[in-house]
């Protein structure tokens, strides 16, 4: 039997993510660097949740909703991947440098996330 979806927890989790991003976008626009808004928003959300976790545990409903959102959002990257393959054909001699940047920028954050998760979860 399929588990019931907790739509309220999903909505609140998405709302929290959107609010953190919008606050970060407003702050980075004030600093003259609006392109850093998404990255700053992720950092802001991480800091808020780490501080929250020091005083009170995170809700299991929120953790489950986040897991569901992350699982379902994987399909959003399929069009991006197809576009990247088309772009690789046009890059020619720059492919090795591009792949190096791609590997480093992917593996380093994943390694760091794994270390943080192993320590705190």
C-alpha positions as a printed Julia matrix, in Angstrom:
121×3 Matrix{Float64}:
  0.0    0.0     0.0
  1.31   3.42   -0.98
  2.06   5.88    1.81
 -0.03   9.02    1.95
  1.65  12.19    0.69
  1.97  14.97    3.25
  1.06  17.9     1.01
  1.16  20.46    3.83
  4.76  19.55    4.72
  5.74  19.65    1.04
  4.13  23.07    0.61
  5.8   24.49    3.74
  9.19  23.08    2.71
  8.91  24.6    -0.78
  7.75  27.88    0.75
 10.78  27.91    3.06
 13.11  27.31    0.1
 11.47  30.03   -2.0
 11.49  32.58    0.84
 15.19  31.91    1.56
 15.99  32.34   -2.14
 13.99  35.55   -2.5
 15.62  37.07    0.59
 19.02  36.12   -0.8
 18.15  37.58   -4.22
 17.11  40.87   -2.61
 20.33  41.01   -0.56
 22.58  40.2    -3.5
 20.81  42.78   -5.68
 21.52  45.37   -2.97
 25.19  44.31   -3.05
 25.26  44.61   -6.85
 25.77  40.88   -7.47
 22.33  39.45   -8.35
 23.85  36.43  -10.12
 24.98  35.1    -6.72
 21.42  35.04   -5.34
 20.74  31.32   -5.75
 24.07  30.3    -4.24
 23.66  32.77   -1.38
 20.12  31.47   -0.84
 21.37  27.9    -0.44
 23.98  29.07    2.04
 21.42  31.13    3.93
 19.03  28.18    4.15
 21.83  25.89    5.32
 22.9   28.34    8.04
 19.32  28.83    9.25
 18.7   25.07    9.43
 22.01  24.39   11.2
 21.23  27.08   13.79
 17.67  25.74   14.16
 19.01  22.21   14.66
 21.19  23.36   17.57
 18.08  24.36   19.53
 15.41  21.99   18.26
 15.43  18.88   16.03
 14.23  19.22   12.45
 10.72  17.9    11.87
 10.5   14.41   10.39
  7.73  15.73    8.16
 10.13  18.33    6.75
 12.89  15.76    6.2
 10.47  13.39    4.43
  9.08  16.22    2.29
 12.59  17.29    1.33
 13.5   13.72    0.34
 10.4   13.5    -1.86
 11.1   16.87   -3.5
 14.72  15.94   -4.21
 13.71  12.57   -5.67
 11.08  14.08   -7.97
 13.22  17.06   -9.05
 15.83  14.83  -10.7
 13.76  14.89  -13.9
 14.27  18.66  -14.15
 17.91  18.06  -15.09
 17.19  15.93  -18.18
 16.74  18.89  -20.6
 19.86  20.54  -19.18
 21.85  17.37  -19.77
 20.67  17.14  -23.38
 21.67  20.78  -23.95
 25.1   20.14  -22.44
 25.72  17.25  -24.84
 24.84  19.46  -27.82
 27.18  22.16  -26.46
 30.04  19.66  -26.07
 29.98  18.97  -29.81
 30.52  22.69  -30.53
 33.35  23.11  -27.98
 36.01  21.19  -29.87
 39.45  21.58  -28.26
 38.05  23.09  -25.05
 36.33  19.85  -24.01
 39.11  18.57  -21.67
 39.16  21.84  -19.67
 35.37  21.91  -19.55
 35.22  18.33  -18.3
 37.85  19.07  -15.64
 35.81  22.03  -14.36
 32.65  19.91  -14.49
 34.19  17.04  -12.53
 35.79  19.3    -9.89
 32.68  21.44   -9.44
 30.52  18.32   -9.05
 32.7   16.0    -7.0
 34.0   18.6    -4.53
 30.53  19.73   -3.35
 29.32  16.11   -3.25
 32.31  15.08   -1.14
 31.77  18.06    1.19
 28.05  17.27    1.48
 28.85  13.64    2.29
 31.27  14.71    5.04
 28.72  17.11    6.54
 25.92  14.53    6.31
 28.03  11.81    7.9
 28.91  14.08   10.79
 25.51  15.61   11.5
 22.94  13.03   10.46
